[in-house]
XYZ file of C-alpha atoms in Angstrom:
767
model
C -32.714 61.672 45.379
C -32.994 57.844 45.431
C -36.750 57.430 45.416
C -40.079 58.498 46.754
C -42.291 57.070 49.439
C -45.208 56.288 47.175
C -43.386 53.151 45.762
C -42.366 54.463 42.347
C -40.544 52.003 40.002
C -37.205 53.839 40.103
C -36.603 53.194 43.795
C -36.290 49.276 43.726
C -34.817 48.953 40.188
C -31.859 51.336 40.353
C -29.847 49.396 43.072
C -30.473 46.010 41.346
C -29.326 47.374 38.007
C -26.169 48.736 39.616
C -25.476 45.295 41.158
C -26.034 43.489 37.815
C -23.635 45.863 36.056
C -20.973 44.788 38.544
C -21.744 41.061 37.862
C -21.712 41.295 34.045
C -25.461 41.475 33.403
C -26.722 38.540 35.512
C -27.232 37.618 39.210
C -24.245 35.758 40.642
C -24.572 32.330 42.196
C -23.929 33.299 45.801
C -23.185 31.050 48.699
C -26.216 29.713 50.555
C -24.534 29.903 53.936
C -26.283 32.151 56.434
C -24.765 35.579 56.840
C -25.404 38.782 58.647
C -25.568 42.347 57.490
C -24.764 43.635 60.922
C -21.396 45.034 61.741
C -21.085 47.146 58.662
C -18.834 49.593 60.428
C -16.117 47.036 61.179
C -13.640 45.719 58.659
C -14.369 42.032 59.329
C -15.212 39.958 56.223
C -18.879 39.252 55.723
C -20.862 36.874 53.572
C -24.219 37.532 51.950
C -26.861 35.024 50.958
C -29.038 35.434 47.897
C -32.015 36.319 50.100
C -30.029 39.037 51.882
C -28.826 40.486 48.561
C -32.362 40.438 47.142
C -33.688 42.026 50.307
C -30.961 44.670 50.161
C -31.666 45.435 46.505
C -35.425 45.503 47.009
C -35.229 47.799 50.050
C -37.444 50.875 49.744
C -36.318 53.899 51.657
C -39.201 55.415 53.584
C -39.400 58.001 56.388
C -42.181 59.129 58.628
C -41.717 62.666 57.580
C -40.885 63.028 53.944
C -39.599 66.523 54.603
C -37.077 65.306 57.243
C -34.007 65.289 55.020
C -31.570 64.515 57.823
C -33.285 61.265 58.699
C -33.550 60.367 55.042
C -29.839 61.084 54.478
C -28.871 58.885 57.468
C -30.952 56.038 56.110
C -29.390 56.539 52.695
C -25.856 56.505 54.162
C -26.604 53.292 56.037
C -28.002 51.756 52.871
C -24.948 52.869 50.865
C -22.605 51.314 53.467
C -24.421 48.012 53.165
C -24.211 48.181 49.403
C -20.479 48.917 49.606
C -19.952 45.945 51.899
C -21.921 43.704 49.520
C -19.880 44.898 46.548
C -16.640 44.439 48.489
C -17.651 40.904 49.477
C -18.535 40.119 45.868
C -15.156 41.412 44.670
C -13.363 39.223 47.217
C -15.517 36.250 46.154
C -14.729 36.961 42.532
C -10.994 37.097 43.331
C -11.208 33.690 45.027
C -12.931 32.265 41.956
C -10.227 33.760 39.702
C -7.517 32.257 41.905
C -9.195 28.835 41.753
C -9.478 29.178 37.976
C -5.737 29.928 37.635
C -4.926 27.017 39.917
C -7.045 24.605 37.854
C -5.485 25.964 34.681
C -1.977 25.235 36.007
C -3.064 21.728 37.049
C -4.480 21.143 33.565
C -1.229 22.311 31.911
C 0.783 20.017 34.207
C -1.484 17.081 33.353
C -1.210 17.858 29.671
C 2.590 18.055 29.908
C 2.641 14.738 31.760
C 0.450 13.110 29.077
C 2.831 14.376 26.368
C 5.792 12.905 28.255
C 3.936 9.612 28.612
C 3.187 9.636 24.887
C 6.888 10.189 24.068
C 7.818 7.382 26.468
C 5.304 5.045 24.813
C 6.700 5.911 21.371
C 10.234 5.149 22.588
C 9.061 1.835 24.019
C 7.293 1.015 20.779
C 10.509 1.682 18.808
C 12.458 -0.465 21.256
C 9.955 -3.320 20.896
C 10.164 -3.040 17.110
C 13.964 -3.319 17.275
C 13.636 -6.377 19.569
C 11.227 -7.974 17.095
C 13.663 -7.381 14.230
C 16.486 -8.897 16.314
C 14.303 -11.945 17.099
C 13.564 -12.361 13.413
C 17.309 -12.281 12.636
C 18.023 -14.865 15.368
C 15.229 -17.055 14.063
C 16.685 -17.008 10.551
C 20.178 -17.840 11.883
C 18.827 -20.750 13.940
C 16.935 -22.010 10.925
C 20.098 -21.999 8.809
C 22.040 -23.740 11.581
C 19.341 -26.383 11.904
C 19.430 -27.047 8.151
C 23.240 -27.396 8.224
C 23.105 -29.855 11.125
C 20.423 -31.803 9.305
C 22.752 -32.199 6.330
C 25.569 -33.334 8.623
C 23.261 -35.886 10.206
C 22.363 -37.320 6.807
C 26.077 -37.635 5.985
C 26.670 -39.426 9.303
C 23.864 -41.894 8.554
C 25.398 -42.634 5.169
C 28.790 -43.289 6.805
C 27.039 -45.559 9.333
C 25.564 -47.624 6.512
C 29.030 -47.945 4.925
C 30.449 -49.142 8.231
C 27.626 -51.643 8.546
C 28.523 -53.161 5.186
C 32.166 -53.302 6.228
C 31.139 -55.079 9.457
C 29.239 -57.740 7.509
C 32.327 -58.383 5.400
C 34.449 -58.649 8.567
C 32.000 -61.161 10.070
C 32.196 -63.295 6.971
C 35.986 -63.309 7.099
C 35.787 -64.114 10.804
C 33.587 -67.135 10.082
C 36.093 -68.422 7.561
C 38.872 -67.948 10.119
C 36.811 -69.911 12.631
C 36.563 -72.849 10.301
C 40.306 -72.693 9.731
C 40.902 -72.700 13.488
C 38.684 -75.750 14.009
C 40.581 -77.625 11.293
C 43.872 -76.607 12.906
C 42.666 -77.910 16.300
C 41.702 -81.289 14.846
C 45.113 -81.590 13.227
C 46.780 -80.486 16.466
C 44.939 -83.163 18.584
C 45.991 -86.008 16.209
C 49.542 -84.867 15.690
C 50.959 -84.272 19.123
C 49.784 -85.112 22.617
C 52.486 -82.939 24.086
C 50.631 -79.862 23.263
C 47.441 -80.930 25.120
C 47.898 -78.175 27.590
C 48.430 -75.766 24.749
C 45.312 -77.105 23.038
C 43.337 -76.593 26.224
C 44.550 -73.008 26.295
C 43.670 -72.655 22.654
C 40.142 -73.968 23.358
C 39.754 -71.390 26.080
C 40.899 -68.731 23.641
C 38.387 -69.995 21.081
C 35.588 -69.850 23.666
C 36.673 -66.335 24.424
C 36.547 -65.579 20.691
C 32.996 -66.977 20.565
C 32.013 -64.712 23.448
C 33.501 -61.817 21.538
C 31.440 -62.770 18.500
C 28.285 -62.875 20.618
C 29.224 -59.541 22.071
C 29.741 -58.169 18.558
C 26.352 -59.497 17.416
C 24.708 -57.925 20.456
C 26.482 -54.648 19.743
C 25.325 -54.855 16.124
C 21.688 -55.289 17.218
C 22.040 -52.306 19.540
C 23.523 -50.280 16.692
C 20.576 -51.254 14.475
C 18.142 -50.109 17.159
C 20.080 -46.858 17.506
C 19.999 -46.303 13.738
C 16.220 -46.955 13.703
C 15.795 -44.443 16.523
C 17.902 -41.934 14.644
C 15.828 -42.497 11.474
C 12.656 -41.974 13.452
C 14.059 -38.748 14.913
C 15.128 -37.762 11.401
C 11.623 -38.301 9.998
C 10.054 -36.347 12.837
C 12.526 -33.534 12.334
C 11.830 -33.553 8.586
C 8.096 -33.292 9.314
C 8.777 -30.459 11.732
C 10.905 -28.716 9.095
C 8.111 -29.086 6.549
C 5.606 -27.570 8.972
C 8.024 -24.752 9.776
C 8.544 -24.037 6.065
C 4.768 -23.939 5.541
C 4.265 -21.629 8.481
C 7.050 -19.307 7.377
C 4.820 -18.072 4.546
C 2.257 -16.891 7.076
C 4.795 -15.328 9.409
C 3.967 -11.739 8.510
C 0.162 -12.080 8.780
C 0.314 -14.144 12.006
C 3.131 -12.274 13.745
C 1.211 -11.819 17.008
C 0.592 -15.546 17.430
C 4.106 -16.406 16.326
C 5.558 -14.250 19.126
C 3.650 -16.294 21.736
C 4.923 -19.631 20.366
C 8.421 -18.512 19.342
C 9.796 -19.008 22.864
C 8.661 -22.647 23.049
C 9.918 -23.286 19.523
C 13.349 -21.847 20.324
C 13.540 -24.016 23.473
C 12.694 -27.119 21.478
C 15.319 -26.154 18.878
C 17.904 -25.697 21.624
C 16.990 -29.110 23.107
C 17.289 -30.690 19.676
C 20.670 -29.008 19.178
C 21.816 -30.395 22.524
C 20.511 -33.838 21.589
C 22.257 -33.598 18.249
C 25.516 -32.784 20.040
C 24.994 -35.749 22.385
C 24.274 -38.038 19.440
C 27.511 -36.812 17.860
C 29.385 -37.649 21.075
C 27.760 -41.081 21.175
C 28.709 -41.593 17.571
C 32.333 -40.787 18.417
C 32.284 -43.234 21.333
C 30.821 -45.939 19.106
C 33.531 -45.259 16.537
C 36.161 -45.679 19.258
C 34.556 -48.960 20.370
C 34.642 -50.195 16.788
C 38.311 -49.340 16.550
C 38.976 -51.265 19.782
C 37.042 -54.230 18.406
C 39.047 -54.116 15.179
C 42.234 -54.088 17.189
C 41.026 -57.148 19.121
C 40.224 -58.953 15.880
C 43.673 -58.173 14.605
C 45.082 -59.559 17.843
C 43.040 -62.748 17.360
C 44.443 -63.095 13.879
C 47.929 -62.562 15.205
C 47.283 -65.243 17.843
C 46.079 -67.609 15.146
C 49.226 -66.965 13.168
C 51.286 -67.535 16.232
C 49.463 -70.867 16.878
C 50.412 -72.026 13.393
C 53.980 -71.001 13.997
C 53.837 -72.793 17.352
C 52.907 -76.021 15.634
C 55.941 -75.673 13.438
C 58.215 -74.784 16.291
C 57.163 -76.736 19.382
C 60.376 -75.894 21.096
C 59.401 -72.331 21.504
C 55.844 -73.123 22.696
C 56.413 -72.474 26.388
C 57.694 -68.944 25.924
C 55.027 -68.162 23.363
C 52.340 -69.670 25.655
C 53.326 -67.314 28.451
C 53.150 -64.354 26.088
C 49.762 -65.549 24.880
C 48.514 -65.720 28.472
C 49.710 -62.168 29.067
C 47.950 -60.934 25.956
C 44.783 -62.833 26.934
C 44.767 -61.119 30.315
C 45.186 -57.731 28.619
C 42.337 -58.529 26.243
C 40.051 -59.489 29.125
C 40.780 -56.184 30.860
C 40.098 -54.273 27.632
C 36.771 -56.093 27.204
C 35.763 -55.230 30.759
C 36.502 -51.565 30.070
C 34.501 -51.721 26.835
C 31.521 -53.275 28.674
C 31.566 -50.404 31.193
C 31.794 -47.848 28.367
C 28.832 -49.427 26.537
C 26.711 -49.370 29.711
C 27.537 -45.721 30.231
C 26.646 -44.926 26.601
C 23.360 -46.824 26.933
C 22.436 -44.757 30.002
C 23.285 -41.523 28.186
C 21.259 -42.672 25.163
C 18.230 -43.405 27.392
C 18.466 -39.909 28.918
C 18.733 -38.392 25.431
C 15.672 -40.359 24.283
C 13.649 -39.056 27.239
C 14.658 -35.478 26.439
C 13.794 -36.091 22.814
C 10.312 -37.317 23.803
C 9.765 -34.152 25.850
C 10.860 -32.001 22.897
C 8.610 -34.027 20.581
C 5.616 -33.331 22.848
C 6.295 -29.571 22.741
C 6.782 -29.794 18.973
C 3.449 -31.606 18.594
C 1.688 -28.878 20.573
C 3.343 -26.209 18.449
C 2.474 -28.089 15.281
C -1.168 -28.379 16.375
C -1.412 -24.620 16.916
C 0.249 -23.959 13.588
C -2.082 -26.358 11.782
C -5.122 -24.632 13.255
C -3.764 -21.260 12.217
C -2.915 -22.694 8.806
C -6.536 -23.745 8.320
C -7.722 -20.257 9.228
C -5.196 -18.734 6.824
C -6.222 -21.092 4.016
C -9.869 -20.122 4.512
C -8.930 -16.445 4.416
C -6.862 -16.994 1.274
C -9.798 -18.753 -0.400
C -12.072 -15.851 0.506
C -9.478 -13.394 -0.772
C -9.167 -15.293 -4.057
C -12.954 -15.321 -4.443
C -13.113 -11.593 -3.706
C -10.347 -10.880 -6.233
C -12.131 -12.911 -8.906
C -15.338 -11.012 -8.172
C -13.444 -7.706 -8.463
C -12.007 -8.742 -11.833
C -15.423 -9.834 -13.096
C -16.985 -6.627 -11.769
C -14.297 -4.531 -13.493
C -14.950 -6.317 -16.796
C -18.706 -5.789 -16.407
C -18.127 -2.119 -15.510
C -16.096 -1.572 -18.659
C -18.732 -3.274 -20.776
C -21.625 -1.316 -19.247
C -19.623 1.929 -19.320
C -18.875 1.636 -23.034
C -22.456 0.565 -23.784
C -23.784 3.656 -22.012
C -21.409 5.934 -23.915
C -22.392 4.338 -27.219
C -26.076 4.805 -26.423
C -25.439 8.485 -25.612
C -23.981 8.998 -29.068
C -20.556 8.862 -30.639
C -20.065 12.637 -30.904
C -21.340 14.184 -27.712
C -21.625 17.944 -27.244
C -21.353 19.907 -24.013
C -22.045 23.618 -23.822
C -20.389 25.883 -21.265
C -21.171 29.548 -20.679
C -18.419 31.500 -19.018
C -19.295 34.025 -16.292
C -19.299 37.769 -16.943
C -15.997 39.457 -16.180
C -15.435 42.862 -14.620
C -13.780 44.022 -17.834
C -16.955 43.244 -19.808
C -18.895 46.139 -18.213
C -22.363 44.776 -19.050
C -23.972 44.601 -15.610
C -26.863 46.902 -16.579
C -27.484 45.453 -20.041
C -30.152 42.905 -20.859
C -29.089 39.281 -20.562
C -29.067 37.414 -23.863
C -28.628 33.856 -22.484
C -31.066 31.982 -20.287
C -31.436 28.396 -19.120
C -34.844 26.615 -19.235
C -36.123 25.099 -15.996
C -38.507 22.520 -17.451
C -38.036 18.877 -16.515
C -36.950 17.898 -20.002
C -34.569 20.827 -20.598
C -33.053 21.383 -17.164
C -29.305 20.872 -17.336
C -29.463 20.295 -21.107
C -31.158 23.345 -22.592
C -29.976 26.875 -23.408
C -31.802 29.823 -25.013
C -30.150 32.733 -26.782
C -32.046 35.944 -27.551
C -31.073 37.932 -30.668
C -33.022 41.020 -31.728
C -35.911 39.929 -29.509
C -36.096 36.451 -31.042
C -35.387 33.383 -28.879
C -33.243 30.519 -30.221
C -33.489 27.357 -28.083
C -30.871 24.576 -28.231
C -30.544 21.150 -26.582
C -27.230 19.399 -25.894
C -26.007 16.447 -23.854
C -25.071 18.790 -21.015
C -25.163 22.554 -20.452
C -23.016 24.241 -17.807
C -24.101 27.573 -16.377
C -21.634 30.376 -15.502
C -21.721 29.162 -11.896
C -20.446 25.683 -12.814
C -16.959 24.888 -11.531
C -14.123 23.074 -13.264
C -14.787 20.057 -11.053
C -18.421 19.823 -12.186
C -17.377 19.928 -15.832
C -14.757 17.210 -15.330
C -17.163 14.900 -13.503
C -19.258 14.725 -16.691
C -16.299 13.747 -18.893
C -14.473 11.510 -16.398
C -16.169 8.367 -17.714
C -15.076 9.238 -21.243
C -11.485 9.644 -20.050
C -11.712 6.215 -18.393
C -12.408 4.676 -21.820
C -8.853 5.501 -22.891
C -7.536 3.102 -20.228
C -9.987 0.470 -21.486
C -8.402 0.549 -24.950
C -10.482 3.108 -26.882
C -9.498 6.208 -28.814
C -10.978 9.274 -27.105
C -11.019 12.846 -28.418
C -12.150 15.929 -26.461
C -11.857 19.330 -28.106
C -12.951 22.826 -27.076
C -14.629 25.069 -29.694
C -15.786 28.651 -29.509
C -15.045 32.235 -30.324
C -12.071 34.190 -29.043
C -12.425 35.025 -25.339
C -15.142 32.435 -24.622
C -13.006 30.458 -22.131
C -11.711 27.500 -24.178
C -8.167 27.564 -22.842
C -9.458 28.051 -19.287
C -11.695 25.008 -19.713
C -8.903 22.810 -21.081
C -5.864 24.077 -19.145
C -7.316 25.995 -16.183
C -5.614 28.685 -14.136
C -1.889 28.048 -13.476
C -1.120 27.532 -9.794
C -4.773 27.139 -8.708
C -5.864 23.701 -7.509
C -9.629 24.347 -7.799
C -9.336 25.912 -11.282
C -7.385 23.077 -12.879
C -8.615 22.355 -16.401
C -9.763 19.183 -18.106
C -6.272 18.190 -19.270
C -4.582 18.185 -15.799
C -7.613 16.540 -14.182
C -7.777 13.857 -16.898
C -4.130 13.023 -16.386
C -4.565 12.768 -12.611
C -7.530 10.434 -13.049
C -5.642 8.218 -15.518
C -2.601 7.830 -13.291
C -4.761 7.182 -10.216
C -6.770 4.552 -12.123
C -3.512 2.989 -13.331
C -2.348 2.620 -9.737
C -5.647 0.941 -8.744
C -5.634 -1.410 -11.762
C -2.092 -2.421 -10.847
C -3.553 -4.600 -8.078
C -5.579 -6.470 -10.729
C -2.475 -7.322 -12.744
C -2.510 -4.446 -15.262
C 0.707 -2.709 -16.262
C 0.496 0.501 -18.287
C 2.977 2.559 -20.270
C 2.209 6.190 -21.143
C 3.576 8.326 -23.988
C 2.895 12.039 -24.486
C 3.211 14.291 -27.527
C 2.117 17.927 -27.967
C 1.834 19.959 -31.154
C 0.136 23.058 -32.462
C -1.189 23.934 -35.905
C -0.090 27.499 -36.581
C -0.913 29.055 -39.989
C -1.572 25.555 -41.401
C 1.890 24.435 -40.245
C 2.563 21.786 -37.605
C 4.927 22.752 -34.793
C 6.334 20.354 -32.187
C 5.892 22.059 -28.807
C 8.286 19.604 -27.117
C 11.100 20.295 -29.546
C 14.151 21.965 -27.952
C 14.272 24.294 -30.989
C 11.289 26.624 -30.485
C 11.461 27.894 -34.040
C 11.189 24.362 -35.451
C 8.171 24.032 -37.702
C 7.587 27.722 -38.376
C 7.300 29.079 -41.809
C 10.411 31.199 -41.407
C 12.703 28.311 -40.460
C 11.080 24.980 -41.096
C 13.816 22.416 -40.754
C 11.467 19.414 -40.421
C 8.337 18.557 -42.387
C 5.776 16.940 -40.069
C 3.596 14.609 -42.174
C 0.255 13.263 -40.913
C -0.401 9.570 -41.626
C -3.287 7.232 -40.744
C -2.762 3.459 -40.648
C -5.281 0.683 -41.254
C -6.119 0.454 -37.533
C -7.260 4.074 -37.410
C -4.175 5.297 -35.554
C -2.692 8.692 -36.389
C 1.051 9.201 -36.778
C 2.962 12.459 -37.202
C 6.450 11.917 -38.539
C 9.466 13.350 -36.650
C 7.233 14.263 -33.694
C 8.886 13.978 -30.281
C 7.167 11.382 -28.060
C 8.072 11.312 -24.352
C 7.547 8.374 -21.950
C 5.891 9.541 -18.729
C 5.338 7.808 -15.396
C 3.449 10.376 -13.305
C 1.125 13.345 -13.642
C 3.905 15.657 -12.373
C 6.046 14.805 -15.389
C 3.125 15.598 -17.713
C 2.483 18.887 -15.878
C 6.101 19.860 -16.461
C 5.723 19.081 -20.165
C 2.468 21.069 -20.310
C 4.165 24.126 -18.818
C 6.993 23.729 -21.284
C 4.560 23.464 -24.206
C 2.526 26.418 -22.928
C 5.611 28.626 -23.064
C 6.200 27.620 -26.687
C 2.596 28.061 -27.850
C 1.705 30.966 -30.103
C -0.421 33.656 -28.378
C -1.183 37.241 -29.281
C -3.165 40.326 -28.291
C -6.309 41.361 -30.157
C -9.159 43.772 -29.518
C -11.309 40.802 -28.393
C -8.831 39.103 -26.025
C -5.732 40.245 -24.163
C -4.048 36.834 -24.606
C -5.602 35.072 -27.559
C -4.474 31.596 -28.671
C -3.303 31.922 -32.263
C -3.008 28.177 -32.946
C -4.779 24.843 -32.460
C -3.219 22.959 -29.519
C -3.298 19.117 -29.673
C -2.305 17.047 -26.613
C -2.014 13.270 -27.228
C -1.584 10.582 -24.572
C -0.930 7.058 -25.877
C -1.725 4.287 -23.403
C -0.461 0.703 -23.688
C -1.675 -1.828 -21.093
C -0.771 -5.487 -20.480
C -2.426 -8.032 -18.166
C -0.431 -11.270 -18.128
C -2.935 -13.170 -15.958
C -5.804 -12.376 -18.374
C -3.493 -12.574 -21.422
C -4.759 -9.268 -22.724
C -3.121 -6.185 -24.214
C -4.965 -2.886 -24.819
C -3.992 0.296 -26.661
C -5.839 3.544 -26.006
C -5.340 7.111 -27.179
C -6.537 10.283 -25.460
C -6.574 13.441 -27.619
C -7.287 16.725 -25.815
C -7.534 19.676 -28.195
C -7.796 23.405 -27.555
C -8.919 24.984 -30.843
C -8.071 28.564 -31.705
C -10.984 30.957 -31.341
C -13.058 32.030 -34.279
C -13.266 35.816 -34.693
C -14.448 38.450 -37.150
C -11.885 40.745 -38.675
C -14.169 43.735 -38.117
C -14.170 43.075 -34.340
C -10.665 41.754 -33.781
C -8.971 44.605 -35.659
C -6.147 42.266 -36.725
C -3.472 43.559 -39.096
C -0.190 42.214 -40.435
C 0.783 38.848 -38.861
C -2.369 38.857 -36.729
C -4.463 39.218 -39.903
C -2.703 36.257 -41.482
C -3.215 34.208 -38.288
C -6.918 35.071 -38.167
C -7.422 34.080 -41.800
C -5.667 30.728 -41.222
C -7.750 30.052 -38.084
C -11.061 30.899 -39.782
C -10.101 28.756 -42.789
C -9.370 25.667 -40.668
C -12.576 26.148 -38.645
C -14.521 26.580 -41.871
C -13.024 23.311 -43.128
C -14.101 21.691 -39.857
C -17.642 22.976 -40.485
C -17.593 21.563 -44.039
C -16.556 18.153 -42.702
C -19.360 18.190 -40.139
C -21.924 19.149 -42.788
C -20.697 16.358 -45.087
C -20.916 13.829 -42.257
C -24.408 15.008 -41.366
C -25.554 14.551 -44.990
C -23.666 11.223 -45.212
C -21.887 12.243 -48.390
C -19.493 9.857 -50.096
C -16.600 12.296 -50.081
C -15.650 13.931 -46.804
C -13.186 16.850 -47.277
C -10.791 15.899 -44.463
C -7.710 17.003 -46.450
C -8.858 20.597 -46.844
C -6.872 21.581 -43.728
C -4.282 20.132 -41.392
C -6.763 20.322 -38.513
C -9.498 18.202 -40.135
C -6.966 15.719 -41.501
C -5.468 15.315 -38.021
C -8.968 14.849 -36.514
C -10.112 12.403 -39.225
C -10.107 9.309 -36.923
C -11.986 11.303 -34.252
C -14.686 12.651 -36.583
C -15.097 9.845 -39.104
C -13.510 6.828 -37.434
C -14.139 4.601 -34.430
C -13.240 7.142 -31.753
C -15.311 8.416 -28.829
C -15.534 12.161 -29.416
C -16.753 15.024 -27.229
C -16.957 18.677 -28.207
C -17.172 21.387 -25.549
C -18.606 24.527 -27.127
C -17.753 27.626 -25.099
C -20.095 30.647 -25.152
C -19.471 34.232 -24.102
C -22.413 35.902 -22.284
C -21.565 39.381 -23.595
C -24.448 40.911 -25.580
C -21.935 42.184 -28.134
C -20.932 38.566 -28.888
C -24.472 37.275 -29.472
C -23.906 36.755 -33.231
C -20.743 34.666 -32.688
C -22.460 32.748 -29.868
C -25.418 31.915 -32.133
C -23.059 30.636 -34.853
C -21.196 28.486 -32.319
C -24.434 26.990 -30.933
C -25.749 26.188 -34.429
C -22.451 24.515 -35.327
C -22.537 22.512 -32.085
C -26.113 21.374 -32.829
C -24.999 20.062 -36.253
C -22.070 18.224 -34.628
C -24.407 16.661 -32.073
C -26.611 15.349 -34.899
C -23.710 13.544 -36.665
C -23.444 9.781 -36.521
C -20.122 8.031 -36.996
C -19.088 4.400 -36.710
C -19.277 2.506 -33.421
C -16.108 2.864 -31.327
C -13.893 -0.200 -31.396
C -11.698 -1.282 -28.530
C -8.091 -2.019 -29.403
C -7.650 -5.189 -27.322
C -5.283 -8.005 -28.272
C -4.413 -11.370 -26.843
C -1.211 -11.376 -24.869
C 0.743 -13.404 -27.442
C -0.066 -11.160 -30.382
C 2.513 -8.576 -31.524
C 2.334 -5.165 -29.878
C 1.243 -2.166 -31.915
C 3.647 0.763 -32.141
C 2.828 4.428 -32.128
C 4.878 6.801 -34.240
């Protein structure tokens, strides 16, 4: 039964809920076009508006006689048919929407594919343009070399022209002397014989012709002088253009975009100049030919003069010789006419070349103007860059000074405390916590409280790290201290604590985990990154690494290829510790390796870690049975500042202190534990003596304290990281470690001294 006639809530709600289930829980956005519900019996497609659907869903089935079931069933069947038609129309509408969605999806994929193809095409075009630019650069260099070679040839031609000019002056002088001799010969010829009057008249005509040749030669000389002046002017302009081009070549890379726009005009002007240079060479060859013709004519004149003298001696042969002289005179006149035509033609070609040269000069002036403007902009940018670089250098010097002042004010021996988190193997989740961290303003981040037998023991250090602190947070606090090694200071960071408190994890980290890298790998990364940045300021650094361990009061070289070297069973080398007057520590026969990257140091660390002595005790599955000392020697040179610095970074992982009753050590492990406790006890004695400022400090009581003498009693910047275990069973050892750390924090040693030398002073060596 669908509903009752009294308007109960089930009758209008049930159809609407059924329709919403079909539409996924919400009313669909139906078309607003008018539709009709009529014709439900036919299979024609119908459309429904929102009003019709709402009216259909809100329809209440009522009959006049509520007991007339037949009428009610007919009404219900009609209503069900309408609902079926509505659902069928909605399904068809939903199918159309799905089809449109698939169509749009295909269009989107096609557009995306087209965009990818366009991107590939653009990349190919970009590569092609880059290759064209490289080819243009190569052509530009070749043209530049060719232009320089032609310039040298032009200078050689000018020098030869000057030599020819001197030779011409000498020829003119000899010609003048010959003229005087001819005049004297004519006077003698007039007085001696009247029979040769006709010959004298011919001779006078020849002399007049010689005078015209001299005038022609003088005119040609003046034209040559003008041509040489023009060539000198062109030479000077070309030299100026070459100077501008050489200046602009330095800015070629930074102004490549502008150079591309002007390169075409510059290449055209260079081509025009090359053509003009070729034409000048042709003109020079023509002038040389004219000179040779003139020399031949002068030689002919001399021959004629000689023949005149011979004619005077032999008057009988004068008629035949006169005819030959006439023939030669006619030939000379024809040759002169040809030379005049050649000179006119050369003058016209020279005028055309000068016009082309003026056009090329105008384009060169425009190019030079653009280059000069760009040169001014570049000079201003270079001045700004120089000022910025000087400010960076001054800022770096001030940073170093302020950084070291801050570290000195914080204290020479700084102490950090780190509490490791509880491990699953500890099994102390339900026990009472023995370590807490104060939240007061003064003690937050610096205070720690340890509870023993109900009594609270508060401590204050430079920094306290909770179990939630990450390796990155710990390194951020010591990063400034590591930076001091690059500035030329000796820096020492060592981890102290009981066995299983997390010293090795703090210093070395977890192998293969980037986030859990320890202080040593992070320090090396920072140093090499800082070295790369300081390289732009003129600093050059060299790095040297050495690694050793102190095992049972015996020094072992962890970089030695012989792993047994330095042990008590087979000690082939005696490693002696020495301190020089500058506070530097040397270990004889210790292998020192030059390194250039943090990867090389990581490889050496892995190699040393495999050689280090470890063992299993009741307190730790893998307990370090020796003191590990990593040393990085840094040598820096700045030639512009004439400075040389030497810094040393010592990173030390001490062996853990432990009680024999808890560790359960026997045999070799017992001997190792006794040696470790003895060296740590000696370290405690040294700290106590420093705190009391005693005259004698027992550094030589153990190899460890003697090796750390410059760090504890010298001019080094020292940091101790005391590691604490949160286990309630380790509360006694934790209390001893905190008390020892408090005494270390109270010690005062000398002020750290930077090892900085002038550039000309001798370089210190590290053994």
